[in-house]
């Protein structure tokens, strides 16, 4: 293909893309002027914020309690096994390390697969 | 009151500052989500989820961008997460239904459902979001990449492929409609 023909094709493609972008922009601008969904009044927003903040505080307290209970259970188990069953304590430690390696490997492989799919 | 002042007060837990921020940015957020989801119900639901998330994460907002940009970024993340959770086939079928729903809403308001909107509704949501963010809201490829959690190169190729698909659809105007681009 000659150089001029190539240039002409690239120019034509550029013009086509610009035209498509302009059409899309014009249509989306028109779309924005149509009231498909109404904006609620000020009261609704105030209520939304109050309810949501209350819910998040409650959720935080629940999560913190659960965390503290779990931490207490895990710590007591570890201390008990360390004192009463040292062999079982070592097995638990090895299992924890093996699980961490396995889980990290799985996550990395999944991320790579997702990246390959996206590109 | 200025946006910076409102954000400062919101960070201190001021309810009315939050509601003023949301009231001011809700129409823009909802209109963005309507264009991306093509479904009024899903757009409203996502807008509320976005506000809830921003309430929780307000301490992370550094004020470098506009508050509206931050909300758009959160909503895009939520939308993409929601989409990834669904299986590809189901997502595509839902997309078709969403396009039809929106067309019905437009028809009932005696507004034209143009070929360009139809072509946009047939794109995959990732492509549609990339095109809208780039060419309607004017964000850079880097900014969109951060929002969609992909590389700027991937955004560029999505925008290019999406525009090519829309152009083809518009060229085929009046002919048999084609299957969606995924």
CSV table of C-alpha atoms in Angstrom, one decimal:
chain,number,residue,atom,x,y,z
A,1,UNK,CA,0.0,0.0,0.0
A,2,UNK,CA,1.4,3.4,-0.9
A,3,UNK,CA,2.3,6.0,1.8
A,4,UNK,CA,-0.4,8.4,0.6
A,5,UNK,CA,-3.1,5.7,0.7
A,6,UNK,CA,-2.1,4.8,4.2
A,7,UNK,CA,-2.2,8.4,5.3
A,8,UNK,CA,-5.7,8.8,3.7
A,9,UNK,CA,-7.0,5.7,5.5
A,10,UNK,CA,-5.6,6.9,8.9
A,11,UNK,CA,-7.2,10.4,8.3
A,12,UNK,CA,-10.5,8.7,7.4
A,13,UNK,CA,-10.5,6.5,10.5
A,14,UNK,CA,-9.7,9.6,12.6
A,15,UNK,CA,-12.6,11.5,11.1
A,16,UNK,CA,-15.0,8.5,11.7
A,17,UNK,CA,-13.9,8.2,15.3
A,18,UNK,CA,-14.4,11.9,15.9
A,19,UNK,CA,-17.8,11.8,14.3
A,20,UNK,CA,-18.8,8.8,16.5
A,21,UNK,CA,-17.6,10.6,19.7
A,22,UNK,CA,-19.5,13.7,18.8
A,23,UNK,CA,-22.7,11.7,18.2
A,24,UNK,CA,-22.3,9.9,21.5
A,25,UNK,CA,-21.7,13.2,23.3
A,26,UNK,CA,-24.7,14.9,21.8
A,27,UNK,CA,-27.0,11.9,22.7
A,28,UNK,CA,-25.7,11.7,26.2
A,29,UNK,CA,-26.2,15.5,26.7
A,30,UNK,CA,-29.8,15.0,25.6
A,31,UNK,CA,-30.1,12.0,27.9
A,32,UNK,CA,-29.0,14.1,30.8
A,33,UNK,CA,-31.8,16.6,30.3
A,34,UNK,CA,-34.4,13.9,30.8
A,35,UNK,CA,-35.6,13.4,34.3
A,36,UNK,CA,-35.8,9.6,34.5
A,37,UNK,CA,-35.3,9.6,38.3
A,38,UNK,CA,-36.2,12.3,40.8
A,39,UNK,CA,-33.8,13.7,43.4
A,40,UNK,CA,-35.2,13.3,46.9
A,41,UNK,CA,-35.8,16.3,49.2
A,42,UNK,CA,-33.4,17.6,51.8
A,43,UNK,CA,-35.2,15.7,54.6
A,44,UNK,CA,-34.5,12.4,52.9
A,45,UNK,CA,-30.7,13.1,52.8
A,46,UNK,CA,-30.7,14.1,56.4
A,47,UNK,CA,-32.5,10.9,57.4
A,48,UNK,CA,-30.3,8.8,55.2
A,49,UNK,CA,-27.1,10.2,56.8
A,50,UNK,CA,-28.5,9.7,60.3
A,51,UNK,CA,-29.7,6.1,59.7
A,52,UNK,CA,-26.5,5.1,57.9
A,53,UNK,CA,-24.2,6.6,60.6
A,54,UNK,CA,-26.2,4.7,63.3
A,55,UNK,CA,-26.0,1.5,61.3
A,56,UNK,CA,-22.2,1.9,60.7
A,57,UNK,CA,-21.6,2.5,64.4
A,58,UNK,CA,-23.6,-0.6,65.3
A,59,UNK,CA,-21.7,-2.6,62.7
A,60,UNK,CA,-18.4,-1.4,64.1
A,61,UNK,CA,-19.3,-2.4,67.7
A,62,UNK,CA,-20.4,-5.8,66.5
A,63,UNK,CA,-17.2,-6.4,64.5
A,64,UNK,CA,-15.1,-5.2,67.4
A,65,UNK,CA,-16.8,-7.6,69.8
A,66,UNK,CA,-16.5,-10.5,67.4
A,67,UNK,CA,-12.8,-9.7,66.9
A,68,UNK,CA,-12.2,-9.6,70.7
A,69,UNK,CA,-14.0,-12.9,71.3
A,70,UNK,CA,-12.1,-14.6,68.4
A,71,UNK,CA,-8.8,-13.2,69.6
A,72,UNK,CA,-9.5,-14.5,73.2
A,73,UNK,CA,-10.4,-18.0,71.9
A,74,UNK,CA,-7.4,-18.2,69.6
A,75,UNK,CA,-5.0,-16.9,72.3
A,76,UNK,CA,-6.4,-19.3,75.0
A,77,UNK,CA,-6.1,-22.2,72.6
A,78,UNK,CA,-2.5,-21.3,71.7
A,79,UNK,CA,-1.5,-20.8,75.4
A,80,UNK,CA,-3.2,-24.1,76.4
A,81,UNK,CA,-1.5,-26.2,73.7
A,82,UNK,CA,1.9,-24.6,74.4
A,83,UNK,CA,1.6,-25.5,78.1
A,84,UNK,CA,-0.2,-28.8,77.9
A,85,UNK,CA,0.5,-30.3,74.4
A,86,UNK,CA,3.8,-28.9,73.0
A,87,UNK,CA,3.8,-31.3,70.0
A,88,UNK,CA,0.3,-30.3,69.0
A,89,UNK,CA,1.4,-26.6,69.3
A,90,UNK,CA,4.2,-27.3,66.7
A,91,UNK,CA,1.7,-29.0,64.4
A,92,UNK,CA,-0.6,-26.0,64.6
A,93,UNK,CA,2.2,-23.6,63.8
A,94,UNK,CA,3.3,-25.6,60.8
A,95,UNK,CA,-0.3,-25.9,59.5
A,96,UNK,CA,-0.7,-22.1,59.8
A,97,UNK,CA,2.5,-21.4,57.8
A,98,UNK,CA,1.5,-24.0,55.1
A,99,UNK,CA,-2.0,-22.5,54.8
A,100,UNK,CA,-0.5,-19.0,54.4
A,101,UNK,CA,1.7,-20.1,51.5
A,102,UNK,CA,-1.1,-22.0,49.9
A,103,UNK,CA,-3.6,-19.1,50.2
A,104,UNK,CA,-1.1,-16.5,48.9
A,105,UNK,CA,-0.3,-18.7,45.9
A,106,UNK,CA,-4.0,-19.2,45.1
A,107,UNK,CA,-4.6,-15.4,45.3
A,108,UNK,CA,-1.6,-14.6,43.1
A,109,UNK,CA,-2.7,-17.2,40.4
A,110,UNK,CA,-6.2,-15.8,40.4
A,111,UNK,CA,-5.0,-12.3,40.0
A,112,UNK,CA,-2.8,-13.3,37.1
A,113,UNK,CA,-5.7,-15.1,35.4
A,114,UNK,CA,-7.9,-12.0,35.8
A,115,UNK,CA,-5.1,-9.7,34.4
A,116,UNK,CA,-4.7,-12.1,31.4
A,117,UNK,CA,-8.5,-12.0,30.8
A,118,UNK,CA,-8.5,-8.1,31.0
A,119,UNK,CA,-5.7,-7.6,28.5
B,1,UNK,CA,-20.8,27.0,52.3
B,2,UNK,CA,-17.8,25.9,50.2
B,3,UNK,CA,-17.2,22.3,49.4
B,4,UNK,CA,-13.9,22.2,51.3
B,5,UNK,CA,-15.6,23.5,54.4
B,6,UNK,CA,-18.4,21.0,54.1
B,7,UNK,CA,-15.9,18.1,53.7
B,8,UNK,CA,-14.0,19.3,56.8
B,9,UNK,CA,-17.2,19.4,58.8
B,10,UNK,CA,-18.3,16.0,57.4
B,11,UNK,CA,-14.9,14.5,58.5
B,12,UNK,CA,-15.8,15.7,62.1
B,13,UNK,CA,-19.0,13.8,61.9
B,14,UNK,CA,-21.4,16.7,61.1
B,15,UNK,CA,-24.7,15.2,59.7
B,16,UNK,CA,-25.9,18.3,58.0
B,17,UNK,CA,-22.6,18.8,56.2
B,18,UNK,CA,-22.9,15.2,54.8
B,19,UNK,CA,-26.4,15.7,53.7
B,20,UNK,CA,-25.6,19.0,52.0
B,21,UNK,CA,-22.7,17.4,50.2
B,22,UNK,CA,-24.9,14.5,49.1
B,23,UNK,CA,-27.8,16.7,48.1
B,24,UNK,CA,-25.5,18.8,45.9
B,25,UNK,CA,-23.8,15.9,44.2
B,26,UNK,CA,-26.7,13.4,43.9
B,27,UNK,CA,-28.1,14.5,40.5
B,28,UNK,CA,-24.7,14.3,38.9
B,29,UNK,CA,-23.9,10.9,40.5
B,30,UNK,CA,-27.3,9.5,39.5
B,31,UNK,CA,-27.1,10.7,36.0
B,32,UNK,CA,-23.6,9.1,35.6
B,33,UNK,CA,-24.9,5.8,37.0
B,34,UNK,CA,-27.9,5.9,34.8
B,35,UNK,CA,-25.7,6.2,31.7
B,36,UNK,CA,-23.4,3.4,32.9
B,37,UNK,CA,-26.0,0.9,34.2
B,38,UNK,CA,-28.7,1.8,31.7
B,39,UNK,CA,-31.1,0.8,34.5
B,40,UNK,CA,-32.9,3.5,36.7
B,41,UNK,CA,-33.5,1.0,39.6
B,42,UNK,CA,-29.9,-0.2,39.6
B,43,UNK,CA,-28.6,3.4,39.3
B,44,UNK,CA,-30.6,4.5,42.4
B,45,UNK,CA,-29.5,1.5,44.4
B,46,UNK,CA,-25.8,2.1,43.5
B,47,UNK,CA,-26.1,5.8,44.3
B,48,UNK,CA,-27.3,5.0,47.8
B,49,UNK,CA,-24.5,2.4,48.2
B,50,UNK,CA,-22.0,5.0,47.1
B,51,UNK,CA,-23.2,7.5,49.6
B,52,UNK,CA,-23.1,4.9,52.4
B,53,UNK,CA,-19.5,3.9,51.4
B,54,UNK,CA,-18.4,7.6,51.3
B,55,UNK,CA,-19.8,8.1,54.8
B,56,UNK,CA,-17.6,5.2,56.0
B,57,UNK,CA,-14.5,6.2,54.1
B,58,UNK,CA,-14.6,10.0,54.3
B,59,UNK,CA,-11.4,10.1,56.3
B,60,UNK,CA,-9.6,8.7,53.1
B,61,UNK,CA,-10.8,11.6,50.9
B,62,UNK,CA,-7.7,13.9,50.5
B,63,UNK,CA,-9.5,16.8,48.8
B,64,UNK,CA,-7.1,16.8,45.8
B,65,UNK,CA,-10.0,16.1,43.5
B,66,UNK,CA,-13.6,17.3,43.6
B,67,UNK,CA,-16.0,15.5,45.9
B,68,UNK,CA,-18.1,14.5,42.9
B,69,UNK,CA,-15.0,12.9,41.2
B,70,UNK,CA,-14.5,10.9,44.4
B,71,UNK,CA,-18.1,9.8,44.4
B,72,UNK,CA,-17.9,8.8,40.8
B,73,UNK,CA,-14.8,6.8,41.5
B,74,UNK,CA,-16.5,4.9,44.4
B,75,UNK,CA,-19.6,4.2,42.4
B,76,UNK,CA,-17.5,2.9,39.5
B,77,UNK,CA,-15.7,0.6,41.8
B,78,UNK,CA,-18.9,-0.7,43.3
B,79,UNK,CA,-20.4,-1.1,39.9
B,80,UNK,CA,-17.4,-3.1,38.6
B,81,UNK,CA,-17.4,-5.3,41.8
B,82,UNK,CA,-21.1,-6.0,41.4
B,83,UNK,CA,-20.6,-6.9,37.8
B,84,UNK,CA,-17.6,-9.2,38.4
B,85,UNK,CA,-19.5,-11.1,41.0
B,86,UNK,CA,-22.1,-12.2,38.4
B,87,UNK,CA,-21.3,-14.8,35.8
B,88,UNK,CA,-20.5,-13.4,32.4
B,89,UNK,CA,-23.5,-14.9,30.6
B,90,UNK,CA,-26.0,-13.8,33.3
B,91,UNK,CA,-24.4,-10.3,33.2
B,92,UNK,CA,-24.9,-10.1,29.4
B,93,UNK,CA,-28.5,-11.1,29.6
B,94,UNK,CA,-29.1,-8.6,32.4
B,95,UNK,CA,-27.5,-5.9,30.3
B,96,UNK,CA,-29.9,-6.6,27.4
B,97,UNK,CA,-32.8,-6.4,29.8
B,98,UNK,CA,-31.4,-3.1,31.3
B,99,UNK,CA,-31.2,-1.6,27.8
B,100,UNK,CA,-34.8,-2.6,27.1
B,101,UNK,CA,-36.0,-1.2,30.4
B,102,UNK,CA,-34.4,2.2,29.8
B,103,UNK,CA,-35.8,2.2,26.3
B,104,UNK,CA,-39.2,1.7,27.8
B,105,UNK,CA,-38.7,4.5,30.3
B,106,UNK,CA,-37.6,6.8,27.4
B,107,UNK,CA,-40.6,5.8,25.3
B,108,UNK,CA,-43.0,6.4,28.1
B,109,UNK,CA,-41.7,10.0,28.3
B,110,UNK,CA,-42.0,10.4,24.6
B,111,UNK,CA,-38.2,10.7,24.2
B,112,UNK,CA,-36.4,9.2,21.3
B,113,UNK,CA,-34.3,6.1,21.9
B,114,UNK,CA,-31.6,6.9,19.3
B,115,UNK,CA,-29.3,4.5,17.5
B,116,UNK,CA,-26.3,5.9,19.4
B,117,UNK,CA,-28.0,5.1,22.8
B,118,UNK,CA,-29.0,1.7,21.5
B,119,UNK,CA,-25.5,1.0,20.3
B,120,UNK,CA,-24.1,2.2,23.7
B,121,UNK,CA,-26.5,0.0,25.6
B,122,UNK,CA,-25.3,-3.1,23.6
B,123,UNK,CA,-21.7,-2.6,24.7
B,124,UNK,CA,-20.3,-4.4,27.7
B,125,UNK,CA,-20.5,-2.3,30.8
B,126,UNK,CA,-16.7,-2.0,31.1
B,127,UNK,CA,-16.5,-0.6,27.6
B,128,UNK,CA,-19.5,1.7,28.1
B,129,UNK,CA,-18.1,3.1,31.4
B,130,UNK,CA,-14.7,3.7,29.8
B,131,UNK,CA,-16.2,5.6,26.8
B,132,UNK,CA,-18.5,7.7,29.1
B,133,UNK,CA,-15.7,8.6,31.5
B,134,UNK,CA,-13.3,9.5,28.8
B,135,UNK,CA,-15.4,11.3,26.2
B,136,UNK,CA,-18.3,12.6,28.2
B,137,UNK,CA,-16.7,13.4,31.6
B,138,UNK,CA,-13.2,14.1,30.2
B,139,UNK,CA,-11.2,12.0,32.6
B,140,UNK,CA,-7.7,10.9,31.6
B,141,UNK,CA,-6.8,7.3,30.8
B,142,UNK,CA,-4.8,7.2,34.0
B,143,UNK,CA,-7.7,8.4,36.1
B,144,UNK,CA,-10.1,5.9,34.5
B,145,UNK,CA,-7.6,3.1,35.0
B,146,UNK,CA,-7.6,3.9,38.7
B,147,UNK,CA,-11.4,3.9,38.8
B,148,UNK,CA,-11.8,0.7,36.9
B,149,UNK,CA,-8.7,-0.9,38.5
B,150,UNK,CA,-7.1,-1.8,35.2
B,151,UNK,CA,-4.0,-0.4,33.4
B,152,UNK,CA,-4.4,2.8,31.3
B,153,UNK,CA,-3.5,0.7,28.2
B,154,UNK,CA,-6.5,-1.5,28.9
B,155,UNK,CA,-8.7,1.5,29.2
B,156,UNK,CA,-7.4,2.8,25.9
B,157,UNK,CA,-8.1,-0.4,24.1
B,158,UNK,CA,-11.6,-0.6,25.7
B,159,UNK,CA,-12.4,2.9,24.5
B,160,UNK,CA,-11.1,2.2,21.0
B,161,UNK,CA,-12.9,-1.1,20.7
B,162,UNK,CA,-16.1,0.4,22.1
B,163,UNK,CA,-16.0,3.3,19.7
B,164,UNK,CA,-15.3,1.0,16.8
B,165,UNK,CA,-18.3,-1.2,17.8
B,166,UNK,CA,-20.6,1.9,18.1
B,167,UNK,CA,-19.4,3.2,14.8
B,168,UNK,CA,-20.2,-0.1,13.1
B,169,UNK,CA,-23.7,-0.2,14.7
B,170,UNK,CA,-24.3,3.3,13.5
B,171,UNK,CA,-23.1,2.4,10.0
B,172,UNK,CA,-25.5,-0.5,10.0
B,173,UNK,CA,-28.4,1.8,10.9
B,174,UNK,CA,-31.6,0.4,9.6
B,175,UNK,CA,-30.2,-3.1,9.1
B,176,UNK,CA,-30.6,-6.1,11.4
B,177,UNK,CA,-29.3,-5.3,14.9
B,178,UNK,CA,-26.2,-7.2,15.9
B,179,UNK,CA,-25.4,-9.2,19.1
B,180,UNK,CA,-23.7,-7.3,22.0
B,181,UNK,CA,-19.9,-6.7,22.2
B,182,UNK,CA,-18.4,-8.3,25.3
